Every structure is written in structure tokens, then in C-alpha cells.
Amino acid sequence: MAKTTTPNHAGAARQRGVTMKDVAEHAGVSRTAVSFVLSNRENASISEETRARINEAVQALGYRPNAGARALASQRSDWYGIVTEIVTAPFAVDIIKGAQDQAWLDRRFLLIAPSDQADAVGPNQGLEDAATEKLLEQRVEGLLYAATYHRGVHVPESAKEVPTVLINCFDADGKLPSIVPDERAGGRVAVGRLLQAGHRRIGVINLDPDIPAAVGRLEGAREALAEAGLELDPELVVPGHATADGGYEAACRILDRYPQKDRPTALFCLNDRMAMGAYDAIKERGLTIPGDIAVIGFDNQELIAAYLRPKLTTVALPFEKMGALGVQTLAALTAGQPIIADQQLVDCPLLERSSV
Amino acid sequence: MAKTTTPNHAGAARQRGVTMKDVAEHAGVSRTAVSFVLSNRENASISEETRARINEAVQALGYRPNAGARALASQRSDWYGIVTEIVTAPFAVDIIKGAQDQAWLDRRFLLIAPSDQADAVGPNQGLEDAATEKLLEQRVEGLLYAATYHRGVHVPESAKEVPTVLINCFDADGKLPSIVPDERAGGRVAVGRLLQAGHRRIGVINLDPDIPAAVGRLEGAREALAEAGLELDPELVVPGHATADGGYEAACRILDRYPQKDRPTALFCLNDRMAMGAYDAIKERGLTIPGDIAVIGFDNQELIAAYLRPKLTTVALPFEKMGALGVQTLAALTAGQPIIADQQLVDCPLLERSSV
DNA sequence: CGCGGTGAGTAACGCGCGTTACTAGTGCGT
DNA sequence: ACGCACTAGTAACGCGCGTTACTCACCGCG
């Protein structure tokens, strides 16, 4: 076959890019040798001398490997993707941070794609699919799905092409591994703390009773009471809208319902926002926290819990840890371990501040 | 030249990957034709018929372009990088969201690298450099640097290899374009609102007087007063630590200093956290908001401002908009426009709630 | 009939790199 | 002298794609 003429590319290189070839020439060796040195091959058989020369050339030229080319050649990208609603809650951020940090430790990159769902009713499937698709185009080796509050979700079909882990949510079809907070243990810890402080009549300001968070936390509360030989009085469990106003109203109801001697001495608010409202209701009535009424929250929404006066004792949702664990699980999966659709529970630590 | 033998790669393809070649074979055309169709070339000269056949093949095989390979071949990645401290403030998140959304619109990917600086004293230069380096290895076409609070920063040297834009911060050496909030206009709006509500004696709870936010906001306050023919009484400006406790203490001082008739009727808190503390000080004294004392904040820290009772009127920091503008600026830069080191000011809108 | 022009498509190269198969040189045992 | 093992390194391929230069068939025109 005849040697074909080389077409002359229009002087493409707009941006100076030092390649391995440049390094090789500078060091007077072959490109292969450079590649061997840079990837630290074991059975390398490159003399210390040339190795040094190559490293010098790398320094001198300011060589920087091209991650894309490497990915193409080696057929592995070292990229994970995470799709999440970055918007609404500040929670997603903590998940991302946890995942990001862990990925960084593992020398991997985390590509973040927003799925921007409009509201809590149902995910914006179109955007989620598009996000997943984009991520797959980048040839991510694994996918993370993160929700801002603990719930069941439906994952796009195409996500099943690579290992996938759910964070703070679970697959409604039960086919994917997931990582969620241990709500039950959290509820137990919260109420346990109140019991330990001597409280016997404990009011509970509940969330929408159907969501996993409410179910788990309430169950935990029940368990803690049972351990102390007490029962959860249904009358003391009042529903509330998951906002400060909702908490205010619920607290008003429960506080005004009883004469002082029967009034609960502690309030377990199933989230911090409601606790914030409860604070107002309590203070309005001339009562003190925690002197007259102790308050414990859930979620550890920093900006609320740490700045309320007195600072709110609450149970933290372990977002960062879940993010990190998600990446670890993904790493195990991509390393070849079989995908098992189990659910990992992560502990919710109690944060003692001043409201109990 | 003799045809060399083909080395047989160890059955690499661990993951089924449909390539353009597969599509071409399925459609009975050359790979080039597929490429032409997929990239919508103008001077294509592909008949409608084959074009259709190719598109069908794409559908049938579920072909998904390989972004990395495309980047390698075309010498452009369509990636931007953003380095930011994702940790501390929830602000960074909003910047990222704004940038992310804008990038998404422009069909670009935003790579996020954490720089995790320890505290406000000085950036953790090591990590920042590493993050920048990693980003450059991915061959990002432009870089964004985002700070969580408005300040001067030093950007890693290597960042200068690609177009770079600073968000919510500025280059201490003044060499890079930056995007920052218009603090002065914000201060003017805030105090203007109080004046409009009839207040004449306005207390100001200040931040660390050296940071750009304090300088700008105070200057704005002064201007608004001047427009109304008033002067800023230095006695009414009390310094505070930038926390709820700091705000509480500052508010106590200013409220207790005067007999009722001389007491300021409104408080301009230079951030929302301090406003939160001021609320407590006011309520403790049996005063009402906004009846006895109007309060206006700054920052619009959602979780505080929207959940305080009454809800806090405040001036918003336009993080999302700054993020979006950052990407737009970057797009202009990478499109070949010259890099000019100007500073773009973004408006801080007033959010009316119930505390004025 | 020859010739330029167009439409429809293809072969071949290179992007930067990982990887495998190969070569050249040297020392050592027999 | 030869074969063998080992060290030090290199040529060549392919990853999936964008891109350029080229071929081939067909048409109209002089």
C-alpha cells in the first residue's frame, strides 16, 4: 500500500498544549518511555537515569496530562456523576460535599448535574433523564442519585447502564442499593435524651405522617418510651405543617390544651423549622426554654439550630456521611462487586446544645 | 511498507459501548457519513434518505456520543470549571446553581472542584492549586473562582492559562475580570426603604468595618440619608460580631442607650444573622416588630429571613445571578473577546416581607 | 465526444494517550 | 562458539471521533 500524503490540518493548536510527545523529545526518549514513567508501571524496566531525565522534562515543560485522552485510551474515566436537585434544600449541598470529598480522596471527579425538579409532588422526569443522559455521554463509571428529603424515587431507565446508588432516597421498585438515614434510631435518641433529662410527658409535633421520616422518627420515639416503661400518648402527637408557622400553631394547640400541671414538659419537633415556630409559641406564653419546656428538633438545619436562642438541641441528618458512603459504595460496585439492592442505614447523631 | 500484524487487545470492551462505527454498519454507510449527520454539517451533501437511515440506526442502537472522544478530536471540551469552598456558607451553592443552570443552557458542563479553605484568614493555597490543576487536566476552557463572601483573593498562577472570571470576589492584583454585588446600591435601597416608611432615627448594626460589604453598605446608607437631607449619626452605628449573638448584643446596646423618645425606630442590620439576634433583643424588651422598631437585614439568608417571626425584610445578595453572569462572561471570553479586567456590579434587590 | 461541475459519499489522518509486541544490547553458563 | 535470560527501551496499534482530501457516478454543454 502506497504511503498516502498527509493532509495539512489548518494550524489547529490554538492553545499551547504540552503533550507526552514534547516531553519525550525534550528528554530524548520515546513517548512510550514517558508513558511508562508517568503511570509508574511496575514491570517498567526504565533506568533510574532516564526516569530522572523524563521527570525533569515534565517539570521543565510544565506537562499536564490530558484526562480526556487518558480516559479514551484506558477505557476508564475515573468519573462519577451525581444528579440532584441542587436548588431547594441546602441539604443536597451537604450530600454533594460528602461525595465530592470522598471522590477527591479516591482521585476521582464528581460531575454534578441538576435535575431541578419543580416541587415535591413529582420529579421532573424530562430534566432528570436529560441530566442522566448527559452524564452518560461523559462516560461516568457510576451514578449517584440524591434527594433532598428521604423518599421513594423513580430512576431513569438509562441509569441502569452503570452502577447506581441512591442517597437519601430509595428505589420505589427496590432494585437499586440505597443509603438513607436511620430515622428510627434518630427518634429513639431524641426522645431518649428527653427521658434522660427527667421528662415524662412529651409532646410530639409531627410531620406529614406518611413520609418515611415521620414514620421512622415516631416509631423511634415509641421505642424509647417503651424502654422507659411508658407509652406514646396519641393525644400528645399533634400534626403540623413542616414550616415554622406550622410548628408555631401546633405548639400553641398542645400548650393551650392542658392546665399547667398536665402540660407536657418537653416537645419533640420532628424538624427544626417547626421547632423554630415552637420557640415563639413558648416564649409568647412567658415560658422559658428549657426551664419550663424543653425542645428537641430534628435535621440540624445549621442556620436555624445554631442561631436560635437558646441554641437548639437536635438530631442531625448525616448528609455528608451519606454522600461519602455513596461514593464508597459506588467504588465497590465499579470495582466489580455484584450489585445488591440493599439499604444502608446511617446513624443520626444527637447534637447537644441548650434547649434540653 | 508491509502490513503489520494487528496485536490482539485483551477483550477490553468490558462495557457495551455503541460507537459511530456500529451505527455506520447498521445503516450501511461510512462512519464519516454518520459523523456528518450527527454534527449537522451545513455543506454535508448527504441525501435525505441516508440521513433518515442513519438517524434510525442511532435510535435503534441507542447510540450515545462519547463526549471525551469528541473533545479530543475537536480540541474543545465544552467544559468550564469552578473552584469554590463548597463547605461553609450556603451562599456558594447559589452561585453554583446560577452558573450550572447557565452552563446547562449553553450546553456546557460545569466541573466543580472544592478548595475547602479552613477559615477566612487565608485561602488554603495548596488545595486551591491542586483543584485548579485537576480542572486544567480535564482541559476546561475557562475557570470560575467563587468566594462565599465578598473579598479580595489571590488566584493560583496556573489559572492564568485559560480565561478566568471571579465571582463574589476580586483579584487583589486587579488583573482578572470579576463579578461582585453592588453593596452600595443595596445599602441605599435598605435605608431608603426605612426612610420611606417614615423612620428618621435609624440605628445601624455594622459588620467588621474593613470588609467590602461593610464599606459598601454603609456608604449606601449614608447616600440614602443624604438624599433625604439627613446625616448618618456615628453614634447610631454600632459594631457587632457577624453572628446572632453579636446582633443581639449590639441591639441591646443601642436600644438601652437612649430614653424612649430618642430611641431609633428602625434598625439596619448589615446581615441577617445579626438581625436574628436583634429580634430577640427587641422582643425581650416588650417591643414589637415592626410596630415599635422596624428591622431590615441584608443577605437574604433564606432559612433565617423567611422563618423569623415576623418574616424579615432584607436585601438579597444576587448569588444566582452572579453565577449565571460569570458563565456568560466566560463564554464571551472563550469566544475570543479580549480579557478586560473590569468589575461588573450586580444589583441587590430588596425583598419586602413583614419587618418594616 | 470530451470536459467541467455537481451531488453523494468515502478513505485516511490525527487528537493524546495506554498498551502490547517487538528489538537491541549485555552478561552468563556450557 | 552458542543459547538463554535479562535489562532498556521502542514501534505500532487503537480508543471514538472531527475533519480534510479524495473518488465516483451522473448531468448538461459545446
PDB file of N, CA, C and O (backbone and C1' of nucleotides) in Angstrom, chain C residues 1-23:
ATOM      1  P    DC C   1     -18.708   8.449 -28.452  1.00  0.00           P
ATOM      2  O5'  DC C   1     -18.123   9.885 -28.882  1.00  0.00           O
ATOM      3  C5'  DC C   1     -16.980  10.081 -29.647  1.00  0.00           C
ATOM      4  C4'  DC C   1     -16.266  11.271 -29.071  1.00  0.00           C
ATOM      5  C3'  DC C   1     -15.737  11.029 -27.639  1.00  0.00           C
ATOM      6  O3'  DC C   1     -14.359  11.381 -27.582  1.00  0.00           O
ATOM      7  C1'  DC C   1     -17.087  13.005 -27.708  1.00  0.00           C
ATOM      8  P    DG C   2     -13.572  10.964 -26.237  1.00  0.00           P
ATOM      9  O5'  DG C   2     -13.369  12.402 -25.582  1.00  0.00           O
ATOM     10  C5'  DG C   2     -12.848  13.465 -26.367  1.00  0.00           C
ATOM     11  C4'  DG C   2     -13.038  14.761 -25.632  1.00  0.00           C
ATOM     12  C3'  DG C   2     -12.475  14.767 -24.200  1.00  0.00           C
ATOM     13  O3'  DG C   2     -11.842  16.015 -23.958  1.00  0.00           O
ATOM     14  C1'  DG C   2     -14.757  15.314 -24.137  1.00  0.00           C
ATOM     15  P    DC C   3     -10.934  16.195 -22.650  1.00  0.00           P
ATOM     16  O5'  DC C   3     -11.497  17.504 -21.966  1.00  0.00           O
ATOM     17  C5'  DC C   3     -12.452  18.329 -22.642  1.00  0.00           C
ATOM     18  C4'  DC C   3     -13.257  19.093 -21.603  1.00  0.00           C
ATOM     19  C3'  DC C   3     -12.721  18.961 -20.177  1.00  0.00           C
ATOM     20  O3'  DC C   3     -12.717  20.215 -19.546  1.00  0.00           O
ATOM     21  C1'  DC C   3     -14.996  18.336 -20.222  1.00  0.00           C
ATOM     22  P    DG C   4     -11.826  20.387 -18.208  1.00  0.00           P
ATOM     23  O5'  DG C   4     -12.780  21.226 -17.249  1.00  0.00           O
ATOM     24  C5'  DG C   4     -13.432  22.376 -17.752  1.00  0.00           C
ATOM     25  C4'  DG C   4     -14.810  22.494 -17.125  1.00  0.00           C
ATOM     26  C3'  DG C   4     -14.787  22.615 -15.593  1.00  0.00           C
ATOM     27  O3'  DG C   4     -15.633  23.693 -15.218  1.00  0.00           O
ATOM     28  C1'  DG C   4     -16.225  20.844 -16.247  1.00  0.00           C
ATOM     29  P    DG C   5     -15.627  24.193 -13.691  1.00  0.00           P
ATOM     30  O5'  DG C   5     -16.979  23.563 -13.137  1.00  0.00           O
ATOM     31  C5'  DG C   5     -18.189  23.787 -13.871  1.00  0.00           C
ATOM     32  C4'  DG C   5     -19.303  22.988 -13.233  1.00  0.00           C
ATOM     33  C3'  DG C   5     -19.250  23.003 -11.701  1.00  0.00           C
ATOM     34  O3'  DG C   5     -20.546  23.334 -11.205  1.00  0.00           O
ATOM     35  C1'  DG C   5     -19.412  20.775 -12.491  1.00  0.00           C
ATOM     36  P    DT C   6     -20.686  23.927  -9.753  1.00  0.00           P
ATOM     37  O5'  DT C   6     -21.529  22.787  -9.041  1.00  0.00           O
ATOM     38  C5'  DT C   6     -22.813  22.460  -9.569  1.00  0.00           C
ATOM     39  C4'  DT C   6     -23.144  21.025  -9.240  1.00  0.00           C
ATOM     40  C3'  DT C   6     -23.206  20.720  -7.734  1.00  0.00           C
ATOM     41  O3'  DT C   6     -24.562  20.576  -7.356  1.00  0.00           O
ATOM     42  C1'  DT C   6     -22.233  18.962  -9.018  1.00  0.00           C
ATOM     43  P    DG C   7     -24.965  20.528  -5.830  1.00  0.00           P
ATOM     44  O5'  DG C   7     -25.281  18.979  -5.629  1.00  0.00           O
ATOM     45  C5'  DG C   7     -26.180  18.324  -6.514  1.00  0.00           C
ATOM     46  C4'  DG C   7     -26.148  16.830  -6.248  1.00  0.00           C
ATOM     47  C3'  DG C   7     -26.332  16.447  -4.781  1.00  0.00           C
ATOM     48  O3'  DG C   7     -27.114  15.265  -4.739  1.00  0.00           O
ATOM     49  C1'  DG C   7     -24.242  15.642  -5.541  1.00  0.00           C
ATOM     50  P    DA C   8     -27.478  14.599  -3.344  1.00  0.00           P
ATOM     51  O5'  DA C   8     -26.314  13.531  -3.203  1.00  0.00           O
ATOM     52  C5'  DA C   8     -26.423  12.290  -3.883  1.00  0.00           C
ATOM     53  C4'  DA C   8     -25.383  11.339  -3.341  1.00  0.00           C
ATOM     54  C3'  DA C   8     -25.403  11.203  -1.813  1.00  0.00           C
ATOM     55  O3'  DA C   8     -25.332   9.826  -1.494  1.00  0.00           O
ATOM     56  C1'  DA C   8     -23.239  11.708  -2.553  1.00  0.00           C
ATOM     57  P    DG C   9     -25.694   9.329  -0.016  1.00  0.00           P
ATOM     58  O5'  DG C   9     -24.213   9.030   0.458  1.00  0.00           O
ATOM     59  C5'  DG C   9     -23.532   8.046  -0.309  1.00  0.00           C
ATOM     60  C4'  DG C   9     -22.085   8.287  -0.253  1.00  0.00           C
ATOM     61  C3'  DG C   9     -21.407   7.954   1.077  1.00  0.00           C
ATOM     62  O3'  DG C   9     -21.070   6.573   1.059  1.00  0.00           O
ATOM     63  C1'  DG C   9     -20.331   9.671  -0.192  1.00  0.00           C
ATOM     64  P    DT C  10     -20.475   5.895   2.336  1.00  0.00           P
ATOM     65  O5'  DT C  10     -18.928   6.002   2.003  1.00  0.00           O
ATOM     66  C5'  DT C  10     -18.460   5.575   0.731  1.00  0.00           C
ATOM     67  C4'  DT C  10     -16.963   5.777   0.656  1.00  0.00           C
ATOM     68  C3'  DT C  10     -16.192   5.250   1.866  1.00  0.00           C
ATOM     69  O3'  DT C  10     -15.087   4.500   1.416  1.00  0.00           O
ATOM     70  C1'  DT C  10     -15.664   7.520   1.497  1.00  0.00           C
ATOM     71  P    DA C  11     -14.254   3.604   2.452  1.00  0.00           P
ATOM     72  O5'  DA C  11     -12.836   4.308   2.360  1.00  0.00           O
ATOM     73  C5'  DA C  11     -12.226   4.472   1.082  1.00  0.00           C
ATOM     74  C4'  DA C  11     -10.888   5.176   1.237  1.00  0.00           C
ATOM     75  C3'  DA C  11      -9.950   4.565   2.282  1.00  0.00           C
ATOM     76  O3'  DA C  11      -8.607   4.720   1.825  1.00  0.00           O
ATOM     77  C1'  DA C  11     -10.541   6.776   2.934  1.00  0.00           C
ATOM     78  P    DA C  12      -7.404   4.127   2.677  1.00  0.00           P
ATOM     79  O5'  DA C  12      -6.963   5.412   3.512  1.00  0.00           O
ATOM     80  C5'  DA C  12      -6.811   6.640   2.819  1.00  0.00           C
ATOM     81  C4'  DA C  12      -6.344   7.710   3.795  1.00  0.00           C
ATOM     82  C3'  DA C  12      -5.477   7.185   4.944  1.00  0.00           C
ATOM     83  O3'  DA C  12      -4.470   8.153   5.188  1.00  0.00           O
ATOM     84  C1'  DA C  12      -7.310   8.313   5.827  1.00  0.00           C
ATOM     85  P    DC C  13      -3.160   7.755   5.966  1.00  0.00           P
ATOM     86  O5'  DC C  13      -3.065   8.923   7.027  1.00  0.00           O
ATOM     87  C5'  DC C  13      -3.116  10.268   6.560  1.00  0.00           C
ATOM     88  C4'  DC C  13      -3.645  11.163   7.653  1.00  0.00           C
ATOM     89  C3'  DC C  13      -2.920  10.988   8.985  1.00  0.00           C
ATOM     90  O3'  DC C  13      -2.203  12.185   9.252  1.00  0.00           O
ATOM     91  C1'  DC C  13      -5.290  11.152   9.248  1.00  0.00           C
ATOM     92  P    DG C  14      -1.036  12.148  10.334  1.00  0.00           P
ATOM     93  O5'  DG C  14      -1.734  12.870  11.560  1.00  0.00           O
ATOM     94  C5'  DG C  14      -2.511  14.032  11.352  1.00  0.00           C
ATOM     95  C4'  DG C  14      -3.336  14.291  12.586  1.00  0.00           C
ATOM     96  C3'  DG C  14      -2.599  13.992  13.890  1.00  0.00           C
ATOM     97  O3'  DG C  14      -2.760  15.081  14.768  1.00  0.00           O
ATOM     98  C1'  DG C  14      -4.667  12.856  13.846  1.00  0.00           C
ATOM     99  P    DC C  15      -1.788  15.265  16.013  1.00  0.00           P
ATOM    100  O5'  DC C  15      -2.775  15.606  17.199  1.00  0.00           O
ATOM    101  C5'  DC C  15      -3.852  16.500  17.034  1.00  0.00           C
ATOM    102  C4'  DC C  15      -4.905  16.168  18.068  1.00  0.00           C
ATOM    103  C3'  DC C  15      -4.329  15.611  19.359  1.00  0.00           C
ATOM    104  O3'  DC C  15      -4.159  16.690  20.274  1.00  0.00           O
ATOM    105  C1'  DC C  15      -6.276  14.369  18.618  1.00  0.00           C
ATOM    106  P    DG C  16      -2.692  16.971  20.904  1.00  0.00           P
ATOM    107  O5'  DG C  16      -2.616  15.896  22.065  1.00  0.00           O
ATOM    108  C5'  DG C  16      -3.546  15.976  23.137  1.00  0.00           C
ATOM    109  C4'  DG C  16      -3.516  14.686  23.911  1.00  0.00           C
ATOM    110  C3'  DG C  16      -2.122  14.273  24.416  1.00  0.00           C
ATOM    111  O3'  DG C  16      -2.222  14.049  25.804  1.00  0.00           O
ATOM    112  C1'  DG C  16      -3.162  12.469  23.301  1.00  0.00           C
ATOM    113  P    DC C  17      -1.015  13.553  26.661  1.00  0.00           P
ATOM    114  O5'  DC C  17      -1.283  11.995  26.731  1.00  0.00           O
ATOM    115  C5'  DC C  17      -2.384  11.529  27.503  1.00  0.00           C
ATOM    116  C4'  DC C  17      -2.723  10.110  27.129  1.00  0.00           C
ATOM    117  C3'  DC C  17      -1.753   9.054  27.633  1.00  0.00           C
ATOM    118  O3'  DC C  17      -2.251   8.553  28.861  1.00  0.00           O
ATOM    119  C1'  DC C  17      -2.609   8.592  25.433  1.00  0.00           C
ATOM    120  P    DG C  18      -1.372   7.559  29.719  1.00  0.00           P
ATOM    121  O5'  DG C  18      -1.904   6.133  29.222  1.00  0.00           O
ATOM    122  C5'  DG C  18      -3.251   5.786  29.494  1.00  0.00           C
ATOM    123  C4'  DG C  18      -3.541   4.375  29.025  1.00  0.00           C
ATOM    124  C3'  DG C  18      -2.671   3.289  29.658  1.00  0.00           C
ATOM    125  O3'  DG C  18      -3.490   2.135  29.823  1.00  0.00           O
ATOM    126  C1'  DG C  18      -2.340   3.292  27.318  1.00  0.00           C
ATOM    127  P    DT C  19      -2.914   0.827  30.487  1.00  0.00           P
ATOM    128  O5'  DT C  19      -2.431  -0.019  29.247  1.00  0.00           O
ATOM    129  C5'  DT C  19      -3.349  -0.270  28.189  1.00  0.00           C
ATOM    130  C4'  DT C  19      -2.659  -1.072  27.120  1.00  0.00           C
ATOM    131  C3'  DT C  19      -1.682  -2.127  27.659  1.00  0.00           C
ATOM    132  O3'  DT C  19      -2.114  -3.382  27.181  1.00  0.00           O
ATOM    133  C1'  DT C  19      -0.730  -0.878  25.875  1.00  0.00           C
ATOM    134  P    DT C  20      -1.477  -4.721  27.844  1.00  0.00           P
ATOM    135  O5'  DT C  20      -0.879  -5.415  26.527  1.00  0.00           O
ATOM    136  C5'  DT C  20      -1.673  -5.426  25.355  1.00  0.00           C
ATOM    137  C4'  DT C  20      -0.781  -5.663  24.151  1.00  0.00           C
ATOM    138  C3'  DT C  20       0.239  -6.800  24.337  1.00  0.00           C
ATOM    139  O3'  DT C  20       0.196  -7.635  23.189  1.00  0.00           O
ATOM    140  C1'  DT C  20       1.324  -4.849  23.612  1.00  0.00           C
ATOM    141  P    DA C  21       0.787  -9.115  23.246  1.00  0.00           P
ATOM    142  O5'  DA C  21       1.826  -9.030  22.050  1.00  0.00           O
ATOM    143  C5'  DA C  21       1.423  -8.464  20.808  1.00  0.00           C
ATOM    144  C4'  DA C  21       2.640  -7.958  20.071  1.00  0.00           C
ATOM    145  C3'  DA C  21       3.787  -8.982  20.001  1.00  0.00           C
ATOM    146  O3'  DA C  21       4.230  -9.104  18.661  1.00  0.00           O
ATOM    147  C1'  DA C  21       4.567  -6.912  20.861  1.00  0.00           C
ATOM    148  P    DC C  22       5.285 -10.294  18.279  1.00  0.00           P
ATOM    149  O5'  DC C  22       6.665  -9.502  18.215  1.00  0.00           O
ATOM    150  C5'  DC C  22       6.803  -8.464  17.244  1.00  0.00           C
ATOM    151  C4'  DC C  22       7.889  -7.502  17.674  1.00  0.00           C
ATOM    152  C3'  DC C  22       9.307  -8.080  17.729  1.00  0.00           C
ATOM    153  O3'  DC C  22       9.941  -7.839  16.486  1.00  0.00           O
ATOM    154  C1'  DC C  22       8.855  -6.478  19.465  1.00  0.00           C
ATOM    155  P    DT C  23      11.406  -8.520  16.250  1.00  0.00           P
ATOM    156  O5'  DT C  23      12.408  -7.386  16.749  1.00  0.00           O
ATOM    157  C5'  DT C  23      12.256  -6.050  16.287  1.00  0.00           C
ATOM    158  C4'  DT C  23      13.349  -5.204  16.920  1.00  0.00           C
ATOM    159  C3'  DT C  23      14.746  -5.816  16.834  1.00  0.00           C
ATOM    160  O3'  DT C  23      15.656  -4.809  16.434  1.00  0.00           O
ATOM    161  C1'  DT C  23      14.231  -5.305  19.095  1.00  0.00           C
TER     162       DT C  23
END
